[in-house]
Amino acid sequence: MSNSQQSTTSDKGTVLAKDAAHNTDTTGEVAKNEARLLKKKAVVDQRIAAATEERGVTILLTGNGKGKSSSAFGTMARALGHGQQAAVIQFIKGRKETGEQLFFGSHPQVGFHVMGHGFTWETRDPEREKKAAEQAWALAKQVLSDPAVHFVLLDEITYMYKYGYLDEADLLAALAARPAHQNVMMTGRTAPRALLESVDTHSKIANERHAFASGVKAQVGIEW
Ligand code: ATP
Ligand code: MG
């Protein structure tokens, strides 16, 4: 592609062509880069044009790295900023009250529920946990059928299937039948295969390094 061709293709092309004129050694490289950029842009433009469907999505965050729940709460903040109604159901209750509960729990656009008397990392009582999981799921099901709720966060829900407290078929059915505009985020280190295969977006956060491994104590505002 010649420089004169570039200057007519895009604004960016004009700038690059001018830059190239100042440095004759790299003209060929600049032209090649420009061609590559334009090709990439054409592909992206094509994809943007093809993505015409408007509907809510299901997003699943798994993996052993840090950042699943905090990313989901960050996305909820995004939805709230746009005036949307949100609901959070936390399927694991930590020993400490979390910053997210303190912050979002009193937010007028958020319904916040932490599974009561149930699953914690510290104590295990399968019978009580199952009952608590079922109660939390009953609430989740209600939210998943409420068109007024735009954003749903089912935090740590995947453990309920790992421990056999809830039936994954019920979750898949509720997700499939939810209001068309509703977005749902789910977190947990591992997830049932059927869920992994059915969600619209799945990101797996890898643990490359965590401060805890080098002896740094868990701290308020970062861990809870
Ligand atoms: P966060 O809530 O910070 O986004 P998460 O949801 O990705 O974390 P969980 O598996 O729910 O991770 O664990 C929550 C807690 O465990 C957090 O305090 C987090 O810092 C800690 N944690 C997460 N990943 C690791 C890890 N690889 N090693 C040690 N601690 C971790
Ligand atoms: Mg988490």
Coordinates of N, CA and C and ligand atoms in Angstrom, one line a residue:
M1 N 0.9 -1.2 0.0 CA 0.0 0.0 0.0 C 0.9 1.2 0.0
S2 N 0.6 2.2 -0.9 CA 1.5 3.4 -0.9 C 1.0 4.4 0.1
N3 N 1.9 5.4 0.4 CA 1.6 6.5 1.4 C 0.4 7.3 0.9
S4 N 0.2 7.5 -0.4 CA -0.9 8.3 -0.8 C -2.2 7.6 -0.6
Q5 N -2.2 6.2 -0.8 CA -3.4 5.4 -0.5 C -3.7 5.5 1.0
Q6 N -2.7 5.4 1.9 CA -2.9 5.5 3.3 C -3.6 6.8 3.7
S7 N -3.1 7.9 3.2 CA -3.7 9.2 3.6 C -5.1 9.3 3.3
T8 N -5.6 8.5 2.3 CA -7.1 8.6 2.0 C -7.9 7.6 2.8
T9 N -7.2 6.6 3.4 CA -8.0 5.5 4.0 C -8.6 5.9 5.4
S10 N -7.8 6.6 6.2 CA -8.2 6.9 7.6 C -7.4 8.1 8.1
D11 N -8.0 8.7 9.2 CA -7.2 9.8 9.8 C -5.9 9.2 10.4
K12 N -6.0 8.1 11.0 CA -4.8 7.4 11.5 C -3.8 7.2 10.4
G13 N -4.3 6.8 9.3 CA -3.4 6.6 8.1 C -2.7 7.8 7.7
T14 N -3.3 9.0 7.7 CA -2.7 10.2 7.4 C -1.6 10.6 8.3
V15 N -1.9 10.4 9.6 CA -0.8 10.7 10.6 C 0.4 9.8 10.4
L16 N 0.1 8.5 10.2 CA 1.3 7.6 10.0 C 2.0 7.9 8.8
A17 N 1.4 8.3 7.7 CA 2.0 8.6 6.5 C 2.9 9.8 6.7
K18 N 2.4 10.8 7.4 CA 3.2 12.0 7.7 C 4.5 11.7 8.5
D19 N 4.3 10.8 9.6 CA 5.4 10.4 10.4 C 6.4 9.7 9.6
A20 N 5.9 8.9 8.7 CA 6.8 8.1 7.8 C 7.7 9.0 7.0
A21 N 7.1 10.1 6.5 CA 7.8 11.1 5.7 C 9.1 11.6 6.4
H22 N 9.0 11.7 7.7 CA 10.1 12.3 8.5 C 11.2 11.2 8.8
N23 N 10.9 10.0 8.5 CA 11.8 9.0 8.8 C 11.8 7.9 7.7
T24 N 12.6 8.2 6.7 CA 12.6 7.4 5.5 C 13.0 6.0 5.7
D25 N 13.8 5.8 6.8 CA 14.3 4.4 7.1 C 13.2 3.5 7.4
T26 N 12.1 4.0 8.1 CA 11.1 3.1 8.6 C 9.8 3.2 7.7
T27 N 9.9 3.8 6.6 CA 8.7 4.0 5.8 C 8.0 2.6 5.5
G28 N 8.8 1.7 5.1 CA 8.2 0.4 4.8 C 7.6 -0.3 6.0
E29 N 8.2 -0.1 7.1 CA 7.7 -0.7 8.4 C 6.4 -0.1 8.8
V30 N 6.4 1.3 8.7 CA 5.2 2.0 9.0 C 4.0 1.6 8.2
A31 N 4.3 1.5 6.9 CA 3.2 1.1 5.9 C 2.7 -0.3 6.3
K32 N 3.6 -1.2 6.6 CA 3.2 -2.5 7.0 C 2.4 -2.5 8.2
N33 N 2.8 -1.7 9.2 CA 2.0 -1.7 10.5 C 0.7 -1.1 10.2
E34 N 0.6 -0.1 9.4 CA -0.7 0.6 9.0 C -1.6 -0.4 8.4
A35 N -1.1 -1.2 7.5 CA -1.9 -2.2 6.8 C -2.4 -3.2 7.8
R36 N -1.5 -3.6 8.7 CA -1.9 -4.6 9.7 C -3.0 -4.1 10.6
L37 N -2.9 -2.8 11.0 CA -3.9 -2.2 11.8 C -5.2 -2.1 11.1
L38 N -5.2 -1.7 9.9 CA -6.4 -1.5 9.1 C -7.1 -2.9 9.0
K39 N -6.3 -3.9 8.8 CA -6.9 -5.3 8.6 C -7.5 -5.7 9.9
K40 N -6.9 -5.4 11.0 CA -7.4 -5.8 12.3 C -8.7 -5.0 12.6
K41 N -8.7 -3.7 12.3 CA -9.8 -2.9 12.5 C -11.0 -3.4 11.7
A42 N -10.7 -3.8 10.4 CA -11.8 -4.3 9.6 C -12.5 -5.5 10.2
V43 N -11.6 -6.4 10.8 CA -12.1 -7.6 11.4 C -13.0 -7.3 12.7
V44 N -12.5 -6.3 13.5 CA -13.2 -5.9 14.7 C -14.5 -5.2 14.3
D45 N -14.5 -4.4 13.3 CA -15.7 -3.7 12.8 C -16.7 -4.7 12.3
Q46 N -16.2 -5.7 11.6 CA -17.1 -6.8 11.1 C -17.8 -7.5 12.3
R47 N -17.0 -7.8 13.4 CA -17.6 -8.5 14.5 C -18.6 -7.6 15.2
I48 N -18.2 -6.3 15.4 CA -19.2 -5.4 16.0 C -20.5 -5.3 15.2
A49 N -20.4 -5.3 13.9 CA -21.6 -5.2 13.1 C -22.4 -6.5 13.2
A50 N -21.7 -7.6 13.4 CA -22.4 -8.9 13.5 C -23.1 -9.1 14.9
A51 N -22.6 -8.4 15.9 CA -23.1 -8.6 17.3 C -24.3 -7.7 17.5
T52 N -25.5 -8.1 17.0 CA -26.7 -7.3 17.0 C -27.7 -7.7 18.1
E53 N -27.5 -8.9 18.6 CA -28.4 -9.4 19.6 C -28.4 -8.6 20.9
E54 N -29.6 -8.2 21.3 CA -29.7 -7.5 22.6 C -30.4 -8.3 23.6
R55 N -29.6 -8.8 24.6 CA -30.2 -9.6 25.7 C -29.2 -9.7 26.9
G56 N -29.7 -10.1 28.0 CA -28.9 -10.3 29.1 C -28.0 -11.5 29.0
V57 N -26.9 -11.5 29.7 CA -26.0 -12.6 29.6 C -25.7 -13.3 31.0
T58 N -25.2 -14.5 30.9 CA -24.8 -15.2 32.1 C -23.3 -15.3 32.1
I59 N -22.7 -14.9 33.2 CA -21.2 -14.8 33.3 C -20.7 -15.7 34.5
L60 N -19.8 -16.5 34.2 CA -19.2 -17.4 35.2 C -17.8 -17.1 35.4
L61 N -17.4 -16.9 36.7 CA -16.0 -16.7 37.0 C -15.5 -17.8 37.9
T62 N -14.5 -18.5 37.4 CA -13.9 -19.7 38.1 C -12.4 -19.5 38.2
G63 N -11.8 -20.5 38.8 CA -10.3 -20.6 38.9 C -9.8 -20.3 40.3
N64 N -8.5 -20.6 40.5 CA -7.9 -20.5 41.8 C -7.3 -19.2 42.1
G65 N -7.3 -18.3 41.2 CA -6.7 -17.0 41.4 C -7.6 -16.0 42.1
K66 N -7.1 -15.0 42.7 CA -7.9 -14.0 43.4 C -8.5 -13.0 42.4
G67 N -9.8 -12.7 42.6 CA -10.4 -11.7 41.7 C -11.8 -12.1 41.2
K68 N -12.4 -13.2 41.7 CA -13.7 -13.6 41.1 C -14.8 -12.8 41.8
S69 N -14.9 -12.9 43.1 CA -16.0 -12.1 43.7 C -15.8 -10.6 43.6
S70 N -14.6 -10.2 43.7 CA -14.4 -8.7 43.6 C -14.7 -8.2 42.2
S71 N -14.4 -9.0 41.2 CA -14.8 -8.6 39.9 C -16.3 -8.6 39.7
A72 N -17.0 -9.5 40.3 CA -18.5 -9.6 40.2 C -19.1 -8.3 40.9
F73 N -18.5 -8.0 42.0 CA -19.0 -6.8 42.7 C -18.7 -5.5 42.0
G74 N -17.6 -5.5 41.3 CA -17.2 -4.4 40.5 C -18.2 -4.2 39.3
T75 N -18.6 -5.3 38.7 CA -19.5 -5.3 37.6 C -20.9 -4.8 38.2
M76 N -21.2 -5.2 39.4 CA -22.5 -4.8 39.9 C -22.5 -3.2 40.1
A77 N -21.3 -2.7 40.6 CA -21.2 -1.3 40.7 C -21.5 -0.5 39.4
R78 N -21.0 -1.1 38.4 CA -21.2 -0.6 37.0 C -22.8 -0.6 36.7
A79 N -23.4 -1.7 37.0 CA -24.9 -1.7 36.7 C -25.6 -0.7 37.6
L80 N -25.2 -0.6 38.9 CA -25.9 0.4 39.8 C -25.7 1.8 39.3
G81 N -24.5 2.1 38.8 CA -24.2 3.4 38.3 C -25.1 3.8 37.2
H82 N -25.7 2.8 36.5 CA -26.6 3.1 35.4 C -28.1 3.0 35.9
G83 N -28.2 3.0 37.2 CA -29.6 3.0 37.8 C -30.3 1.7 37.8
Q84 N -29.6 0.6 37.5 CA -30.2 -0.7 37.5 C -30.5 -1.3 38.9
Q85 N -31.4 -2.1 39.0 CA -31.7 -2.8 40.3 C -30.9 -4.1 40.3
A86 N -30.3 -4.4 41.5 CA -29.5 -5.6 41.6 C -29.8 -6.4 42.8
A87 N -29.4 -7.7 42.7 CA -29.6 -8.6 43.9 C -28.4 -9.5 44.0
V88 N -28.0 -9.6 45.3 CA -26.8 -10.4 45.6 C -27.2 -11.6 46.5
I89 N -26.8 -12.8 46.2 CA -27.0 -13.9 47.1 C -25.6 -14.5 47.3
Q90 N -25.1 -14.4 48.6 CA -23.8 -15.0 48.9 C -24.1 -16.4 49.5
F91 N -23.6 -17.4 48.8 CA -23.8 -18.8 49.3 C -22.8 -19.3 50.3
I92 N -21.8 -18.5 50.6 CA -20.9 -18.8 51.7 C -20.7 -17.6 52.6
K93 N -20.9 -17.9 53.9 CA -20.8 -16.8 54.8 C -19.5 -16.9 55.5
G94 N -18.7 -15.8 55.4 CA -17.4 -15.7 56.0 C -17.6 -15.5 57.5
R95 N -16.5 -15.6 58.2 CA -16.5 -15.4 59.7 C -16.7 -13.9 60.0
K96 N -16.2 -13.1 59.1 CA -16.3 -11.6 59.3 C -17.3 -11.0 58.3
E97 N -17.8 -9.8 58.7 CA -18.7 -9.1 57.9 C -17.9 -8.5 56.7
T98 N -18.3 -8.7 55.5 CA -17.5 -8.2 54.4 C -17.7 -6.8 54.1
G99 N -16.7 -6.1 53.5 CA -16.8 -4.8 53.0 C -17.9 -4.6 52.0
E100 N -18.1 -5.7 51.1 CA -19.1 -5.6 50.1 C -20.5 -5.6 50.7
Q101 N -20.7 -6.3 51.8 CA -22.0 -6.3 52.4 C -22.2 -5.0 53.1
L102 N -21.2 -4.5 53.8 CA -21.3 -3.2 54.5 C -21.6 -2.1 53.5
F103 N -21.0 -2.2 52.4 CA -21.1 -1.1 51.4 C -22.4 -1.2 50.6
F104 N -22.7 -2.4 50.0 CA -23.8 -2.5 49.1 C -25.1 -2.9 49.8
G105 N -24.9 -3.5 51.1 CA -26.1 -4.0 51.8 C -27.1 -2.9 52.1
S106 N -26.7 -1.7 52.2 CA -27.7 -0.6 52.5 C -28.0 0.2 51.3
H107 N -27.5 -0.2 50.1 CA -27.7 0.5 48.9 C -29.2 0.4 48.4
P108 N -29.8 1.5 48.1 CA -31.3 1.4 47.8 C -31.6 0.5 46.6
Q109 N -30.6 0.3 45.7 CA -30.9 -0.5 44.5 C -30.5 -1.9 44.6
V110 N -30.0 -2.3 45.8 CA -29.5 -3.7 46.0 C -30.3 -4.5 47.0
G111 N -30.7 -5.7 46.7 CA -31.2 -6.6 47.6 C -30.0 -7.6 48.0
F112 N -29.6 -7.6 49.3 CA -28.4 -8.3 49.6 C -28.7 -9.4 50.6
H113 N -28.4 -10.7 50.3 CA -28.7 -11.8 51.1 C -27.5 -12.7 51.3
V114 N -27.2 -12.9 52.6 CA -26.1 -13.9 52.9 C -26.7 -15.1 53.5
M115 N -26.3 -16.3 52.9 CA -26.9 -17.5 53.3 C -26.7 -17.7 54.8
G116 N -27.8 -17.8 55.5 CA -27.8 -17.8 57.0 C -27.5 -19.2 57.6
H117 N -26.8 -19.2 58.7 CA -26.6 -20.5 59.4 C -26.0 -21.6 58.6
G118 N -25.3 -21.2 57.6 CA -24.9 -22.3 56.6 C -23.5 -22.5 56.5
F119 N -23.1 -22.7 55.2 CA -21.8 -23.1 54.8 C -20.8 -22.0 55.2
T120 N -19.8 -22.3 56.0 CA -18.7 -21.4 56.2 C -17.4 -22.2 55.9
W121 N -16.3 -21.6 55.8 CA -15.1 -22.3 55.6 C -14.6 -23.0 56.9
E122 N -15.2 -22.5 58.0 CA -14.7 -23.0 59.3 C -15.4 -24.2 59.8
T123 N -16.7 -24.2 59.7 CA -17.5 -25.4 60.3 C -18.2 -26.1 59.2
R124 N -18.4 -27.4 59.4 CA -19.2 -28.2 58.4 C -20.3 -28.9 59.2
D125 N -21.5 -28.7 58.7 CA -22.6 -29.4 59.2 C -23.6 -29.6 58.0
P126 N -23.3 -30.7 57.3 CA -24.0 -30.9 56.0 C -25.5 -30.7 56.1
E127 N -26.2 -31.2 57.1 CA -27.6 -31.1 57.1 C -28.1 -29.7 57.2
R128 N -27.5 -28.9 58.1 CA -27.8 -27.5 58.2 C -27.4 -26.7 57.0
E129 N -26.3 -27.1 56.4 CA -25.8 -26.4 55.2 C -26.8 -26.6 54.1
K130 N -27.3 -27.8 53.9 CA -28.2 -28.1 52.8 C -29.5 -27.3 52.9
K131 N -30.0 -27.3 54.2 CA -31.2 -26.5 54.4 C -31.0 -25.0 54.1
A132 N -29.9 -24.5 54.6 CA -29.6 -23.1 54.3 C -29.4 -22.8 52.8
A133 N -28.8 -23.8 52.1 CA -28.6 -23.7 50.7 C -29.9 -23.6 50.0
E134 N -30.8 -24.5 50.4 CA -32.1 -24.5 49.8 C -32.9 -23.2 50.0
Q135 N -32.8 -22.7 51.2 CA -33.4 -21.4 51.5 C -32.9 -20.3 50.6
A136 N -31.5 -20.3 50.5 CA -30.9 -19.2 49.6 C -31.3 -19.4 48.2
W137 N -31.4 -20.7 47.7 CA -31.8 -21.0 46.4 C -33.2 -20.5 46.1
A138 N -34.1 -20.7 47.1 CA -35.5 -20.3 46.9 C -35.5 -18.8 46.6
L139 N -34.7 -18.1 47.3 CA -34.6 -16.6 47.1 C -34.0 -16.3 45.7
A140 N -33.0 -17.0 45.4 CA -32.3 -16.8 44.1 C -33.3 -17.1 43.0
K141 N -34.1 -18.1 43.1 CA -35.1 -18.4 42.1 C -36.1 -17.3 41.9
Q142 N -36.5 -16.7 43.0 CA -37.4 -15.6 43.0 C -36.8 -14.4 42.2
V143 N -35.6 -14.1 42.5 CA -34.9 -13.0 41.9 C -34.7 -13.3 40.4
L144 N -34.4 -14.5 40.1 CA -34.2 -14.9 38.7 C -35.4 -14.9 37.8
S145 N -36.6 -14.7 38.5 CA -37.8 -14.6 37.7 C -38.4 -13.2 37.8
D146 N -37.7 -12.2 38.4 CA -38.2 -10.9 38.6 C -37.6 -9.9 37.6
P147 N -38.5 -9.5 36.7 CA -38.0 -8.6 35.6 C -37.5 -7.2 36.1
A148 N -37.8 -6.9 37.4 CA -37.4 -5.6 37.9 C -35.9 -5.7 38.3
V149 N -35.4 -6.9 38.5 CA -34.0 -7.0 38.8 C -33.1 -7.2 37.6
H150 N -32.3 -6.3 37.3 CA -31.5 -6.3 36.1 C -30.2 -7.1 36.2
F151 N -29.6 -7.0 37.4 CA -28.3 -7.7 37.7 C -28.4 -8.6 38.9
V152 N -28.0 -9.9 38.7 CA -28.0 -10.8 39.8 C -26.6 -11.4 40.0
L153 N -26.2 -11.4 41.3 CA -24.9 -12.0 41.6 C -25.1 -13.2 42.5
L154 N -24.7 -14.3 42.1 CA -24.8 -15.6 42.9 C -23.4 -15.9 43.3
D155 N -22.9 -15.4 44.4 CA -21.5 -15.5 44.8 C -21.3 -16.8 45.4
E156 N -20.3 -17.5 45.0 CA -19.8 -18.8 45.5 C -20.9 -19.9 45.4
I157 N -21.8 -19.7 44.4 CA -22.9 -20.7 44.3 C -22.4 -22.0 43.8
T158 N -21.3 -22.1 43.1 CA -20.8 -23.3 42.5 C -20.5 -24.4 43.5
Y159 N -20.1 -24.0 44.8 CA -19.8 -25.0 45.8 C -21.1 -25.8 46.2
M160 N -22.3 -25.2 46.0 CA -23.5 -25.9 46.4 C -23.7 -27.1 45.5
Y161 N -23.2 -27.1 44.3 CA -23.3 -28.3 43.4 C -22.2 -29.3 43.7
K162 N -21.0 -28.7 44.1 CA -19.9 -29.6 44.4 C -20.2 -30.4 45.6
Y163 N -20.9 -29.8 46.6 CA -21.2 -30.6 47.8 C -22.6 -31.3 47.7
G164 N -23.2 -31.1 46.6 CA -24.5 -31.8 46.4 C -25.7 -31.2 47.2
Y165 N -25.6 -30.0 47.6 CA -26.7 -29.4 48.4 C -27.8 -28.9 47.4
L166 N -27.4 -28.5 46.2 CA -28.4 -28.1 45.3 C -28.3 -28.9 44.0
D167 N -29.4 -28.8 43.2 CA -29.4 -29.5 41.9 C -29.1 -28.6 40.8
E168 N -28.0 -28.9 40.0 CA -27.6 -28.0 39.0 C -28.6 -27.8 37.9
A169 N -29.5 -28.9 37.7 CA -30.5 -28.8 36.7 C -31.5 -27.7 37.0
D170 N -31.8 -27.4 38.3 CA -32.7 -26.4 38.7 C -32.1 -25.0 38.3
L171 N -30.7 -24.9 38.5 CA -30.1 -23.6 38.2 C -30.2 -23.4 36.7
L172 N -29.8 -24.4 35.9 CA -29.9 -24.2 34.4 C -31.3 -23.9 33.9
A173 N -32.3 -24.5 34.5 CA -33.7 -24.2 34.1 C -34.0 -22.7 34.5
A174 N -33.6 -22.3 35.7 CA -34.0 -20.9 36.1 C -33.2 -19.9 35.3
L175 N -32.0 -20.2 34.9 CA -31.2 -19.3 34.1 C -31.9 -19.2 32.7
A176 N -32.3 -20.3 32.2 CA -32.9 -20.3 30.8 C -34.2 -19.6 30.8
A177 N -35.0 -19.6 31.9 CA -36.3 -19.0 32.0 C -36.3 -17.6 32.5
R178 N -35.2 -17.0 32.8 CA -35.1 -15.7 33.4 C -35.5 -14.6 32.4
P179 N -35.9 -13.4 32.9 CA -36.2 -12.3 32.0 C -35.1 -12.0 31.0
A180 N -35.5 -11.7 29.8 CA -34.5 -11.7 28.7 C -33.4 -10.6 28.9
H181 N -33.7 -9.6 29.6 CA -32.7 -8.5 29.8 C -31.8 -8.7 31.0
Q182 N -32.1 -9.7 31.8 CA -31.4 -9.9 33.1 C -30.0 -10.5 32.9
N183 N -29.0 -9.8 33.6 CA -27.6 -10.3 33.6 C -27.4 -11.0 34.9
V184 N -26.7 -12.2 34.8 CA -26.4 -13.0 36.0 C -24.9 -13.3 36.0
M185 N -24.3 -13.0 37.2 CA -22.9 -13.4 37.4 C -22.8 -14.4 38.5
M186 N -22.0 -15.4 38.3 CA -21.8 -16.5 39.3 C -20.3 -16.7 39.5
T187 N -20.0 -17.1 40.7 CA -18.6 -17.3 41.1 C -18.3 -18.6 41.8
G188 N -17.1 -19.0 41.9 CA -16.7 -20.2 42.6 C -15.5 -20.8 41.9
R189 N -14.6 -21.5 42.7 CA -13.4 -22.0 42.1 C -13.6 -23.0 41.0
T190 N -14.5 -23.9 41.2 CA -14.9 -24.9 40.1 C -16.4 -24.9 39.9
A191 N -16.8 -25.4 38.8 CA -18.2 -25.4 38.5 C -18.6 -26.6 37.7
P192 N -19.9 -27.0 37.9 CA -20.4 -28.2 37.2 C -20.2 -28.0 35.6
R193 N -19.9 -29.1 35.0 CA -19.6 -29.1 33.5 C -20.8 -28.4 32.8
A194 N -22.0 -28.8 33.1 CA -23.2 -28.3 32.4 C -23.3 -26.8 32.5
L195 N -22.9 -26.3 33.6 CA -22.9 -24.8 33.8 C -21.8 -24.2 33.0
L196 N -20.6 -24.8 33.0 CA -19.5 -24.2 32.3 C -19.9 -24.2 30.8
E197 N -20.6 -25.2 30.3 CA -20.9 -25.2 28.9 C -22.0 -24.4 28.5
S198 N -22.9 -23.9 29.4 CA -24.1 -23.2 29.0 C -24.0 -21.7 29.2
V199 N -23.0 -21.2 30.0 CA -23.0 -19.8 30.2 C -22.5 -19.0 29.0
D200 N -22.9 -17.7 28.9 CA -22.5 -16.9 27.7 C -21.0 -16.6 27.8
T201 N -20.6 -16.2 29.0 CA -19.2 -15.8 29.2 C -18.6 -16.6 30.4
H202 N -17.4 -17.1 30.2 CA -16.7 -17.8 31.2 C -15.3 -17.4 31.3
S203 N -14.8 -16.8 32.4 CA -13.4 -16.5 32.6 C -12.9 -17.3 33.7
K204 N -11.7 -17.8 33.5 CA -11.0 -18.6 34.5 C -9.8 -17.8 35.0
I205 N -9.8 -17.4 36.3 CA -8.7 -16.6 36.9 C -7.7 -17.5 37.4
A206 N -6.5 -17.5 36.9 CA -5.4 -18.3 37.3 C -4.7 -17.7 38.5
N207 N -4.2 -18.6 39.3 CA -3.4 -18.1 40.5 C -1.9 -18.1 40.0
E208 N -1.4 -16.9 39.7 CA 0.0 -16.8 39.3 C 0.9 -16.6 40.6
R209 N 0.3 -15.8 41.5 CA 1.0 -15.6 42.8 C -0.1 -15.0 43.7
H210 N 0.0 -15.3 45.0 CA -0.8 -14.7 46.0 C 0.0 -14.3 47.2
A211 N -0.2 -13.1 47.7 CA 0.6 -12.6 48.9 C 0.6 -13.6 50.1
F212 N -0.5 -14.3 50.2 CA -0.7 -15.2 51.4 C 0.4 -16.2 51.4
A213 N 0.8 -16.7 50.2 CA 1.8 -17.7 50.0 C 3.2 -17.3 50.5
S214 N 3.4 -15.9 50.5 CA 4.7 -15.4 51.1 C 4.5 -14.9 52.5
G215 N 3.4 -15.3 53.1 CA 3.3 -15.0 54.5 C 2.5 -13.7 54.9
V216 N 2.0 -13.1 53.9 CA 1.3 -11.8 54.2 C -0.1 -12.2 54.7
K217 N -0.4 -11.6 55.9 CA -1.7 -11.8 56.6 C -2.9 -11.3 55.7
A218 N -4.0 -12.0 55.8 CA -5.2 -11.5 55.1 C -5.6 -10.2 55.7
Q219 N -6.0 -9.2 54.9 CA -6.3 -7.9 55.5 C -7.7 -7.3 55.1
V220 N -8.2 -6.5 56.0 CA -9.5 -5.8 55.7 C -9.4 -4.9 54.5
G221 N -10.4 -4.9 53.7 CA -10.4 -4.0 52.5 C -9.8 -4.7 51.3
I222 N -9.1 -5.9 51.5 CA -8.5 -6.6 50.4 C -9.1 -8.0 50.4
E223 N -9.1 -8.7 51.5 CA -9.7 -10.0 51.6 C -11.2 -10.1 51.9
W224 N -11.6 -9.1 52.7 CA -13.0 -9.2 53.1 C -13.5 -7.8 53.3
Ligands
ATP1 P1 -11.9 -12.0 45.9 O1 -13.1 -12.0 46.8 O2 -10.8 -11.3 46.6 O3 -12.2 -11.5 44.5 P2 -12.1 -14.7 45.0 O4 -13.5 -14.5 45.0 O5 -11.4 -14.8 43.6 O6 -11.4 -13.5 45.8 P3 -12.3 -17.0 46.7 O7 -11.9 -18.3 46.2 O8 -13.8 -16.7 46.9 O9 -11.6 -15.9 45.8 O10 -11.6 -16.7 48.1 C1 -11.8 -15.6 48.8 C2 -10.6 -15.2 49.7 O11 -9.5 -16.1 49.5 C3 -10.1 -13.8 49.5 O12 -9.7 -13.4 50.7 C4 -8.9 -14.0 48.6 O13 -7.9 -13.0 48.8 C5 -8.4 -15.3 49.1 N1 -7.7 -16.0 47.9 C6 -8.2 -16.1 46.7 N2 -7.3 -16.7 45.9 C7 -6.3 -17.1 46.7 C8 -5.1 -17.9 46.5 N3 -4.8 -18.3 45.3 N4 -4.3 -18.1 47.6 C9 -4.6 -17.6 48.8 N5 -5.8 -16.9 49.1 C10 -6.6 -16.7 48.0
MG2 MG -15.1 -15.4 46.0

